[in-house]
Amino acid sequence: MSDPKRGWFSRLTEGLTRSSKQMGEQIAQVFVAKAPLDQAKLDELEEMLIEADLGPHSAARITARFSAESFGKNVDDNDIREALSNAIGEELSAREGVFAPLSGPKPYVVLFIGVNGSGKTTTLGKIATDLKRQGAKVLIVAGDTFRAAAVEQLKVWADRAGADFIGRPTGSDAAGLAFDALQKARDEGYDVMLVDTAGRLQNKQGLMDELHKIIRVLKKLDPEAPHETLLVLDATVGRNALAQENIFGNQIGVSGIVMTKLDGTARGGVLVPVAQASDSPIKLIGVGEGVDDLQPFNARAFARSLVGLAEPVR
Ligand SMILES: Nc1nc2c(ncn2[C@@H]2O[C@H](COP(=O)(O)OP(=O)(O)O)[C@@H](O)[C@H]2O)c(=O)[nH]1
Ligand SMILES: [Mg+2]
């Protein structure tokens, strides 16, 4: 469980420890002694970034940025990490997005999509809790009608958050539920409506069809809805996250990405190629299972954590 006294940055850093420790050791090896920063070393750096799941394109660009950094005479391990984190941070800074449901129209409809186990329900629960703390009127919609356990799990989150909840028996039509929920949210003046969805149906096309149908019926009531479609990706699946981004991004359309489980993986580097490949920015990151373990994505902080540097100075 999360300890609120510990900052999210330390949770992120600890989570990425395996990535950053590995990277740290490799950095030390590559840049050992004070030999000049030659092409061979840059090639090794690029290779190391690829091994850390950053992907060939991002690795090449980051290496190019890194090589443009200037180094003093007595370069040490820390200087190298600083330079590398700068290069990664610059690469990602344009990929930061803001999730601000209370600044938009009401009811602000947020759709959570992604494969089973990626963290949709948990992320929705964390967001609901945060919005309730801010005094918002929140409606949670149990759009994963495929599995009974999914509805139960979401209800627990709703109760804990103090948010209102609308669900139907297993096997009910998710789009019909979403339509009725939006009607209710409008009639009753909700600020935000959070819609959970299934991550798997009988087959992939079935799932895509269902998501399209949910979006279609929401638009009947509000052409702007959903105001946000958050794709939830699990960092621990490594480069599979890229394939998922590709499928959901192309077939459904995504307005922001949430990357979860950065607290427990050596594969957090995959956030970089996902951010590069996606048309939509990274908005939030999950750094644990607890309510407070969801944070706005900060490129610089992420980059520092990835290379094993201490908390950024604010
Ligand atoms: N460590 C960790 N676990 C997470 C995070 N987000 C979700 N989980 C866990 O991942 C599992 C699947 O999450 P769930 O929300 O049910 O995924 P869904 O199938 O997409 O709805 C659950 O055990 C969650 O507690 C995270 O950021 N960190
Ligand atoms: Mg779920």
mmCIF file of C-alpha atoms and ligand atoms in Angstrom:
data_model
loop_
_atom_site.group_PDB
_atom_site.id
_atom_site.type_symbol
_atom_site.label_atom_id
_atom_site.label_comp_id
_atom_site.label_asym_id
_atom_site.label_seq_id
_atom_site.Cartn_x
_atom_site.Cartn_y
_atom_site.Cartn_z
ATOM 1 C CA MET A 1 0.000 0.000 0.000
ATOM 2 C CA SER A 2 1.038 3.556 -0.452
ATOM 3 C CA ASP A 3 2.536 5.617 2.286
ATOM 4 C CA PRO A 4 1.285 9.189 1.864
ATOM 5 C CA LYS A 5 4.360 10.513 3.623
ATOM 6 C CA ARG A 6 6.528 9.240 0.841
ATOM 7 C CA GLY A 7 6.418 11.363 -2.263
ATOM 8 C CA TRP A 8 5.288 9.964 -5.572
ATOM 9 C CA PHE A 9 8.680 10.718 -7.004
ATOM 10 C CA SER A 10 10.338 8.302 -4.610
ATOM 11 C CA ARG A 11 7.747 5.665 -5.466
ATOM 12 C CA LEU A 12 8.392 6.241 -9.150
ATOM 13 C CA THR A 13 12.134 6.159 -8.651
ATOM 14 C CA GLU A 14 11.973 2.993 -6.575
ATOM 15 C CA GLY A 15 9.732 1.440 -9.156
ATOM 16 C CA LEU A 16 12.026 2.315 -11.957
ATOM 17 C CA THR A 17 14.963 1.208 -9.881
ATOM 18 C CA ARG A 18 15.574 -1.844 -11.959
ATOM 19 C CA SER A 19 15.612 0.277 -15.119
ATOM 20 C CA SER A 20 17.680 3.002 -13.579
ATOM 21 C CA LYS A 21 20.101 0.721 -11.757
ATOM 22 C CA GLN A 22 20.734 -1.168 -14.929
ATOM 23 C CA MET A 23 21.144 2.069 -16.827
ATOM 24 C CA GLY A 24 23.336 3.521 -14.113
ATOM 25 C CA GLU A 25 25.707 0.587 -14.222
ATOM 26 C CA GLN A 26 25.827 0.639 -17.977
ATOM 27 C CA ILE A 27 26.455 4.361 -18.021
ATOM 28 C CA ALA A 28 29.368 3.802 -15.679
ATOM 29 C CA GLN A 29 30.727 1.116 -17.973
ATOM 30 C CA VAL A 30 30.267 3.053 -21.166
ATOM 31 C CA PHE A 31 31.699 6.282 -19.854
ATOM 32 C CA VAL A 32 34.357 4.772 -17.662
ATOM 33 C CA ALA A 33 37.542 6.794 -17.155
ATOM 34 C CA LYS A 34 37.972 10.116 -18.822
ATOM 35 C CA ALA A 35 38.365 8.939 -22.356
ATOM 36 C CA PRO A 36 36.752 11.260 -24.888
ATOM 37 C CA LEU A 37 33.124 10.976 -25.786
ATOM 38 C CA ASP A 38 33.582 9.311 -29.148
ATOM 39 C CA GLN A 39 31.214 7.719 -31.613
ATOM 40 C CA ALA A 40 31.796 4.246 -30.154
ATOM 41 C CA LYS A 41 30.558 5.453 -26.791
ATOM 42 C CA LEU A 42 27.549 7.117 -28.312
ATOM 43 C CA ASP A 43 26.728 3.903 -30.139
ATOM 44 C CA GLU A 44 26.932 2.024 -26.859
ATOM 45 C CA LEU A 45 24.647 4.561 -25.239
ATOM 46 C CA GLU A 46 22.139 4.165 -28.020
ATOM 47 C CA GLU A 47 22.264 0.392 -27.632
ATOM 48 C CA MET A 48 21.713 0.710 -23.910
ATOM 49 C CA LEU A 49 18.659 2.884 -24.437
ATOM 50 C CA ILE A 50 17.205 0.356 -26.845
ATOM 51 C CA GLU A 51 17.758 -2.400 -24.275
ATOM 52 C CA ALA A 52 15.876 -0.269 -21.767
ATOM 53 C CA ASP A 53 12.805 -0.469 -24.038
ATOM 54 C CA LEU A 54 13.138 3.047 -25.425
ATOM 55 C CA GLY A 55 12.990 1.810 -28.985
ATOM 56 C CA PRO A 56 15.346 2.570 -31.900
ATOM 57 C CA HIS A 57 13.840 5.904 -32.973
ATOM 58 C CA SER A 58 13.720 7.449 -29.534
ATOM 59 C CA ALA A 59 17.137 6.024 -28.679
ATOM 60 C CA ALA A 60 18.690 7.623 -31.758
ATOM 61 C CA ARG A 61 17.099 10.994 -31.091
ATOM 62 C CA ILE A 62 18.037 10.984 -27.426
ATOM 63 C CA THR A 63 21.613 9.998 -28.253
ATOM 64 C CA ALA A 64 21.802 12.878 -30.722
ATOM 65 C CA ARG A 65 20.543 15.290 -28.081
ATOM 66 C CA PHE A 66 22.930 13.818 -25.545
ATOM 67 C CA SER A 67 25.904 14.260 -27.855
ATOM 68 C CA ALA A 68 25.022 17.929 -28.209
ATOM 69 C CA GLU A 69 25.364 18.455 -24.452
ATOM 70 C CA SER A 70 28.612 20.015 -23.379
ATOM 71 C CA PHE A 71 30.748 18.404 -20.734
ATOM 72 C CA GLY A 72 33.451 19.864 -18.554
ATOM 73 C CA LYS A 73 36.873 18.379 -18.009
ATOM 74 C CA ASN A 74 36.189 16.066 -15.096
ATOM 75 C CA VAL A 75 33.032 14.385 -16.195
ATOM 76 C CA ASP A 76 31.660 11.988 -13.637
ATOM 77 C CA ASP A 77 28.832 9.517 -13.553
ATOM 78 C CA ASN A 78 26.466 12.149 -12.198
ATOM 79 C CA ASP A 79 27.201 14.604 -15.015
ATOM 80 C CA ILE A 80 26.470 11.878 -17.532
ATOM 81 C CA ARG A 81 23.179 11.070 -15.849
ATOM 82 C CA GLU A 82 22.243 14.742 -15.742
ATOM 83 C CA ALA A 83 22.991 15.096 -19.441
ATOM 84 C CA LEU A 84 21.100 11.950 -20.315
ATOM 85 C CA SER A 85 18.090 12.969 -18.247
ATOM 86 C CA ASN A 86 18.137 16.370 -19.943
ATOM 87 C CA ALA A 87 18.129 14.672 -23.331
ATOM 88 C CA ILE A 88 15.247 12.356 -22.379
ATOM 89 C CA GLY A 89 13.342 15.193 -20.705
ATOM 90 C CA GLU A 90 13.655 17.384 -23.806
ATOM 91 C CA GLU A 91 12.523 14.517 -25.971
ATOM 92 C CA LEU A 92 9.400 14.097 -23.838
ATOM 93 C CA SER A 93 8.542 17.637 -22.851
ATOM 94 C CA ALA A 94 6.313 18.194 -25.875
ATOM 95 C CA ARG A 95 4.449 14.978 -24.994
ATOM 96 C CA GLU A 96 3.102 16.205 -21.642
ATOM 97 C CA GLY A 97 -0.636 16.626 -21.517
ATOM 98 C CA VAL A 98 -2.952 18.055 -18.904
ATOM 99 C CA PHE A 99 -5.980 16.236 -17.539
ATOM 100 C CA ALA A 100 -8.333 18.896 -16.172
ATOM 101 C CA PRO A 101 -11.909 17.572 -16.098
ATOM 102 C CA LEU A 102 -13.151 20.404 -13.902
ATOM 103 C CA SER A 103 -12.085 23.061 -16.418
ATOM 104 C CA GLY A 104 -14.256 21.683 -19.191
ATOM 105 C CA PRO A 105 -17.967 21.625 -19.950
ATOM 106 C CA LYS A 106 -20.334 19.819 -17.572
ATOM 107 C CA PRO A 107 -20.940 16.979 -17.357
ATOM 108 C CA TYR A 108 -17.398 16.276 -18.499
ATOM 109 C CA VAL A 109 -17.408 12.734 -19.841
ATOM 110 C CA VAL A 110 -14.258 10.639 -19.493
ATOM 111 C CA LEU A 111 -14.025 7.244 -21.173
ATOM 112 C CA PHE A 112 -11.398 4.754 -19.942
ATOM 113 C CA ILE A 113 -10.207 2.258 -22.517
ATOM 114 C CA GLY A 114 -7.487 -0.383 -22.654
ATOM 115 C CA VAL A 115 -6.911 -4.112 -22.390
ATOM 116 C CA ASN A 116 -7.830 -6.166 -19.335
ATOM 117 C CA GLY A 117 -5.526 -5.655 -16.398
ATOM 118 C CA SER A 118 -4.000 -2.435 -17.692
ATOM 119 C CA GLY A 119 -5.407 -0.465 -14.761
ATOM 120 C CA LYS A 120 -8.575 1.191 -16.107
ATOM 121 C CA THR A 121 -10.762 0.577 -13.074
ATOM 122 C CA THR A 122 -8.032 1.478 -10.611
ATOM 123 C CA THR A 123 -7.173 4.682 -12.470
ATOM 124 C CA LEU A 124 -10.839 5.638 -12.654
ATOM 125 C CA GLY A 125 -11.141 5.025 -8.904
ATOM 126 C CA LYS A 126 -8.135 7.184 -8.118
ATOM 127 C CA ILE A 127 -9.467 10.004 -10.290
ATOM 128 C CA ALA A 128 -12.923 9.773 -8.725
ATOM 129 C CA THR A 129 -11.384 10.011 -5.260
ATOM 130 C CA ASP A 130 -9.378 13.061 -6.226
ATOM 131 C CA LEU A 131 -12.376 14.788 -7.820
ATOM 132 C CA LYS A 132 -14.573 14.098 -4.783
ATOM 133 C CA ARG A 133 -11.889 15.594 -2.539
ATOM 134 C CA GLN A 134 -12.114 18.710 -4.682
ATOM 135 C CA GLY A 135 -15.847 18.806 -4.047
ATOM 136 C CA ALA A 136 -17.000 17.717 -7.502
ATOM 137 C CA LYS A 137 -20.215 15.836 -8.188
ATOM 138 C CA VAL A 138 -19.047 12.590 -9.793
ATOM 139 C CA LEU A 139 -20.944 9.807 -11.511
ATOM 140 C CA ILE A 140 -19.177 6.489 -12.086
ATOM 141 C CA VAL A 141 -20.512 4.273 -14.862
ATOM 142 C CA ALA A 142 -19.774 0.533 -14.789
ATOM 143 C CA GLY A 143 -19.405 0.103 -18.531
ATOM 144 C CA ASP A 144 -17.485 -3.162 -18.182
ATOM 145 C CA THR A 145 -20.645 -5.233 -18.154
ATOM 146 C CA PHE A 146 -18.776 -8.283 -19.402
ATOM 147 C CA ARG A 147 -17.437 -9.458 -16.044
ATOM 148 C CA ALA A 148 -19.379 -9.440 -12.763
ATOM 149 C CA ALA A 149 -16.176 -8.959 -10.774
ATOM 150 C CA ALA A 150 -15.423 -5.790 -12.715
ATOM 151 C CA VAL A 151 -18.653 -4.180 -11.544
ATOM 152 C CA GLU A 152 -18.002 -5.204 -7.932
ATOM 153 C CA GLN A 153 -14.478 -3.821 -8.012
ATOM 154 C CA LEU A 154 -15.664 -0.495 -9.402
ATOM 155 C CA LYS A 155 -18.448 -0.259 -6.801
ATOM 156 C CA VAL A 156 -15.849 -0.595 -4.044
ATOM 157 C CA TRP A 157 -13.901 2.313 -5.530
ATOM 158 C CA ALA A 158 -17.070 4.397 -5.898
ATOM 159 C CA ASP A 159 -18.094 3.800 -2.279
ATOM 160 C CA ARG A 160 -14.634 4.597 -1.005
ATOM 161 C CA ALA A 161 -14.516 7.789 -3.065
ATOM 162 C CA GLY A 162 -18.053 8.783 -2.103
ATOM 163 C CA ALA A 163 -19.009 9.023 -5.766
ATOM 164 C CA ASP A 164 -22.356 7.991 -7.225
ATOM 165 C CA PHE A 165 -22.468 4.758 -9.141
ATOM 166 C CA ILE A 166 -24.566 3.346 -11.934
ATOM 167 C CA GLY A 167 -24.307 -0.258 -13.078
ATOM 168 C CA ARG A 168 -26.313 -3.068 -14.607
ATOM 169 C CA PRO A 169 -26.281 -6.863 -14.416
ATOM 170 C CA THR A 170 -23.546 -8.769 -16.226
ATOM 171 C CA GLY A 171 -24.186 -9.030 -19.933
ATOM 172 C CA SER A 172 -26.221 -5.816 -20.170
ATOM 173 C CA ASP A 173 -25.680 -3.485 -23.102
ATOM 174 C CA ALA A 174 -22.842 -1.135 -22.148
ATOM 175 C CA ALA A 175 -23.853 1.528 -24.683
ATOM 176 C CA GLY A 176 -27.418 1.606 -23.357
ATOM 177 C CA LEU A 177 -26.035 2.043 -19.868
ATOM 178 C CA ALA A 178 -23.733 4.867 -20.986
ATOM 179 C CA PHE A 179 -26.631 6.636 -22.695
ATOM 180 C CA ASP A 180 -28.867 6.463 -19.624
ATOM 181 C CA ALA A 181 -25.997 7.524 -17.411
ATOM 182 C CA LEU A 182 -25.301 10.640 -19.468
ATOM 183 C CA GLN A 183 -28.989 11.505 -19.416
ATOM 184 C CA LYS A 184 -28.909 11.243 -15.631
ATOM 185 C CA ALA A 185 -25.654 13.200 -15.367
ATOM 186 C CA ARG A 186 -27.159 16.044 -17.378
ATOM 187 C CA ASP A 187 -30.489 16.051 -15.571
ATOM 188 C CA GLU A 188 -28.883 15.964 -12.157
ATOM 189 C CA GLY A 189 -26.062 18.435 -12.750
ATOM 190 C CA TYR A 190 -23.003 16.227 -12.422
ATOM 191 C CA ASP A 191 -19.613 17.809 -12.966
ATOM 192 C CA VAL A 192 -17.881 14.706 -14.224
ATOM 193 C CA MET A 193 -18.974 11.301 -15.513
ATOM 194 C CA LEU A 194 -16.356 8.541 -15.531
ATOM 195 C CA VAL A 195 -17.084 5.575 -17.792
ATOM 196 C CA ASP A 196 -15.286 2.268 -17.245
ATOM 197 C CA THR A 197 -15.227 -0.152 -20.188
ATOM 198 C CA ALA A 198 -14.429 -3.782 -20.872
ATOM 199 C CA GLY A 199 -10.888 -4.710 -21.869
ATOM 200 C CA ARG A 200 -11.837 -7.905 -23.605
ATOM 201 C CA LEU A 201 -14.972 -9.333 -25.151
ATOM 202 C CA GLN A 202 -15.371 -12.497 -27.197
ATOM 203 C CA ASN A 203 -12.897 -11.051 -29.672
ATOM 204 C CA LYS A 204 -11.036 -7.885 -30.508
ATOM 205 C CA GLN A 205 -13.452 -6.673 -33.147
ATOM 206 C CA GLY A 206 -16.306 -7.188 -30.705
ATOM 207 C CA LEU A 207 -14.565 -4.929 -28.232
ATOM 208 C CA MET A 208 -13.850 -2.234 -30.816
ATOM 209 C CA ASP A 209 -17.457 -2.349 -31.979
ATOM 210 C CA GLU A 210 -18.694 -1.955 -28.447
ATOM 211 C CA LEU A 211 -16.423 1.021 -27.752
ATOM 212 C CA HIS A 212 -17.576 2.671 -30.982
ATOM 213 C CA LYS A 213 -21.163 2.098 -30.001
ATOM 214 C CA ILE A 214 -20.639 3.655 -26.574
ATOM 215 C CA ILE A 215 -19.071 6.718 -28.186
ATOM 216 C CA ARG A 216 -21.855 6.936 -30.772
ATOM 217 C CA VAL A 217 -24.670 6.935 -28.239
ATOM 218 C CA LEU A 218 -22.894 9.452 -26.004
ATOM 219 C CA LYS A 219 -22.650 11.773 -29.012
ATOM 220 C CA LYS A 220 -26.385 11.551 -29.541
ATOM 221 C CA LEU A 221 -26.823 13.422 -26.280
ATOM 222 C CA ASP A 222 -23.685 15.544 -26.481
ATOM 223 C CA PRO A 223 -21.745 15.786 -29.750
ATOM 224 C CA GLU A 224 -18.654 16.789 -27.757
ATOM 225 C CA ALA A 225 -18.732 13.668 -25.607
ATOM 226 C CA PRO A 226 -16.600 11.881 -24.599
ATOM 227 C CA HIS A 227 -14.565 14.963 -23.764
ATOM 228 C CA GLU A 228 -11.674 12.767 -22.904
ATOM 229 C CA THR A 229 -10.816 9.225 -23.990
ATOM 230 C CA LEU A 230 -8.008 7.978 -21.787
ATOM 231 C CA LEU A 231 -6.059 4.975 -23.004
ATOM 232 C CA VAL A 232 -4.686 3.094 -20.011
ATOM 233 C CA LEU A 233 -1.434 1.225 -20.687
ATOM 234 C CA ASP A 234 0.483 -1.049 -18.335
ATOM 235 C CA ALA A 235 4.218 -0.273 -18.410
ATOM 236 C CA THR A 236 5.133 -3.782 -17.257
ATOM 237 C CA VAL A 237 4.159 -5.251 -20.628
ATOM 238 C CA GLY A 238 7.054 -3.358 -22.180
ATOM 239 C CA ARG A 239 6.910 -2.970 -25.927
ATOM 240 C CA ASN A 240 3.483 -4.604 -26.129
ATOM 241 C CA ALA A 241 2.218 -1.256 -24.885
ATOM 242 C CA LEU A 242 3.229 0.174 -28.261
ATOM 243 C CA ALA A 243 1.040 -2.307 -30.106
ATOM 244 C CA GLN A 244 -1.882 -1.483 -27.833
ATOM 245 C CA GLU A 245 -1.406 2.224 -28.398
ATOM 246 C CA ASN A 246 -1.437 1.543 -32.097
ATOM 247 C CA ILE A 247 -4.672 -0.440 -32.064
ATOM 248 C CA PHE A 248 -6.691 1.759 -29.709
ATOM 249 C CA GLY A 249 -5.251 4.973 -31.086
ATOM 250 C CA ASN A 250 -6.072 4.082 -34.681
ATOM 251 C CA GLN A 251 -9.371 2.344 -34.171
ATOM 252 C CA ILE A 252 -10.997 4.323 -31.388
ATOM 253 C CA GLY A 253 -9.155 7.611 -31.072
ATOM 254 C CA VAL A 254 -7.464 8.631 -27.866
ATOM 255 C CA SER A 255 -7.102 12.058 -26.248
ATOM 256 C CA GLY A 256 -4.610 11.119 -23.564
ATOM 257 C CA ILE A 257 -2.552 8.238 -22.254
ATOM 258 C CA VAL A 258 -2.259 6.977 -18.707
ATOM 259 C CA MET A 259 0.781 4.788 -18.107
ATOM 260 C CA THR A 260 0.326 2.612 -15.043
ATOM 261 C CA LYS A 261 2.527 0.416 -12.839
ATOM 262 C CA LEU A 262 5.644 2.521 -13.216
ATOM 263 C CA ASP A 263 6.255 1.649 -9.572
ATOM 264 C CA GLY A 264 6.990 -1.969 -10.277
ATOM 265 C CA THR A 265 8.849 -2.390 -13.489
ATOM 266 C CA ALA A 266 12.181 -2.425 -15.211
ATOM 267 C CA ARG A 267 10.356 -1.554 -18.409
ATOM 268 C CA GLY A 268 9.310 1.995 -17.645
ATOM 269 C CA GLY A 269 11.474 3.177 -20.512
ATOM 270 C CA VAL A 270 8.692 2.094 -22.859
ATOM 271 C CA LEU A 271 6.869 5.291 -21.947
ATOM 272 C CA VAL A 272 9.268 7.122 -24.263
ATOM 273 C CA PRO A 273 8.463 5.359 -27.576
ATOM 274 C CA VAL A 274 4.772 5.257 -26.648
ATOM 275 C CA ALA A 275 4.836 9.019 -26.136
ATOM 276 C CA GLN A 276 6.594 9.423 -29.476
ATOM 277 C CA ALA A 277 4.316 7.100 -31.406
ATOM 278 C CA SER A 278 1.054 8.412 -30.084
ATOM 279 C CA ASP A 279 -0.859 11.354 -31.489
ATOM 280 C CA SER A 280 -2.051 12.092 -27.991
ATOM 281 C CA PRO A 281 0.039 13.148 -25.000
ATOM 282 C CA ILE A 282 0.819 11.283 -21.806
ATOM 283 C CA LYS A 283 -1.454 12.819 -19.175
ATOM 284 C CA LEU A 284 -1.118 10.720 -16.055
ATOM 285 C CA ILE A 285 1.125 8.065 -14.571
ATOM 286 C CA GLY A 286 0.278 5.342 -12.059
ATOM 287 C CA VAL A 287 2.902 4.707 -9.414
ATOM 288 C CA GLY A 288 1.056 2.288 -7.123
ATOM 289 C CA GLU A 289 -2.268 0.718 -6.260
ATOM 290 C CA GLY A 290 -3.347 3.287 -3.674
ATOM 291 C CA VAL A 291 -5.629 6.294 -4.154
ATOM 292 C CA ASP A 292 -2.766 8.746 -4.079
ATOM 293 C CA ASP A 293 -0.648 6.856 -6.559
ATOM 294 C CA LEU A 294 -1.722 8.707 -9.676
ATOM 295 C CA GLN A 295 0.177 11.759 -10.827
ATOM 296 C CA PRO A 296 0.232 14.254 -13.664
ATOM 297 C CA PHE A 297 2.921 13.279 -16.108
ATOM 298 C CA ASN A 298 6.014 15.423 -15.724
ATOM 299 C CA ALA A 299 8.599 14.734 -18.436
ATOM 300 C CA ARG A 300 11.552 16.099 -16.535
ATOM 301 C CA ALA A 301 10.777 14.241 -13.320
ATOM 302 C CA PHE A 302 10.192 11.034 -15.238
ATOM 303 C CA ALA A 303 13.480 11.398 -17.107
ATOM 304 C CA ARG A 304 15.423 11.981 -13.903
ATOM 305 C CA SER A 305 13.834 9.016 -12.249
ATOM 306 C CA LEU A 306 14.549 6.804 -15.250
ATOM 307 C CA VAL A 307 18.282 7.438 -15.056
ATOM 308 C CA GLY A 308 18.299 7.092 -11.278
ATOM 309 C CA LEU A 309 18.732 10.727 -10.296
ATOM 310 C CA ALA A 310 17.291 12.213 -7.123
ATOM 311 C CA GLU A 311 14.140 14.271 -6.992
ATOM 312 C CA PRO A 312 14.083 17.305 -9.253
ATOM 313 C CA VAL A 313 14.519 20.666 -7.594
ATOM 314 C CA ARG A 314 11.238 22.528 -7.816
HETATM 315 N N1 LIG B 1 1.600 -1.486 -8.776
HETATM 316 C C1 LIG B 1 0.588 -0.951 -9.437
HETATM 317 N N2 LIG B 1 -0.515 -1.677 -9.663
HETATM 318 C C2 LIG B 1 -1.519 -1.108 -10.358
HETATM 319 C C3 LIG B 1 -1.445 0.221 -10.855
HETATM 320 N N3 LIG B 1 -2.608 0.474 -11.501
HETATM 321 C C4 LIG B 1 -3.358 -0.640 -11.405
HETATM 322 N N4 LIG B 1 -2.717 -1.602 -10.718
HETATM 323 C C5 LIG B 1 -3.147 -2.975 -10.412
HETATM 324 O O1 LIG B 1 -3.302 -3.693 -11.625
HETATM 325 C C6 LIG B 1 -4.340 -4.640 -11.505
HETATM 326 C C7 LIG B 1 -5.344 -4.467 -12.658
HETATM 327 O O2 LIG B 1 -5.953 -3.204 -12.511
HETATM 328 P P1 LIG B 1 -7.444 -2.921 -12.970
HETATM 329 O O3 LIG B 1 -7.734 -1.509 -12.616
HETATM 330 O O4 LIG B 1 -8.374 -3.947 -12.426
HETATM 331 O O5 LIG B 1 -7.318 -3.113 -14.536
HETATM 332 P P2 LIG B 1 -8.453 -3.096 -15.648
HETATM 333 O O6 LIG B 1 -8.705 -4.539 -16.007
HETATM 334 O O7 LIG B 1 -7.880 -2.337 -16.802
HETATM 335 O O8 LIG B 1 -9.655 -2.426 -15.079
HETATM 336 C C8 LIG B 1 -4.966 -4.426 -10.135
HETATM 337 O O9 LIG B 1 -4.445 -5.376 -9.247
HETATM 338 C C9 LIG B 1 -4.501 -3.033 -9.748
HETATM 339 O O10 LIG B 1 -4.413 -2.861 -8.362
HETATM 340 C C10 LIG B 1 -0.237 0.974 -10.610
HETATM 341 O O11 LIG B 1 -0.045 2.125 -11.010
HETATM 342 N N5 LIG B 1 0.732 0.334 -9.895
HETATM 343 MG MG MG B 2 -11.578 -3.088 -14.945
#
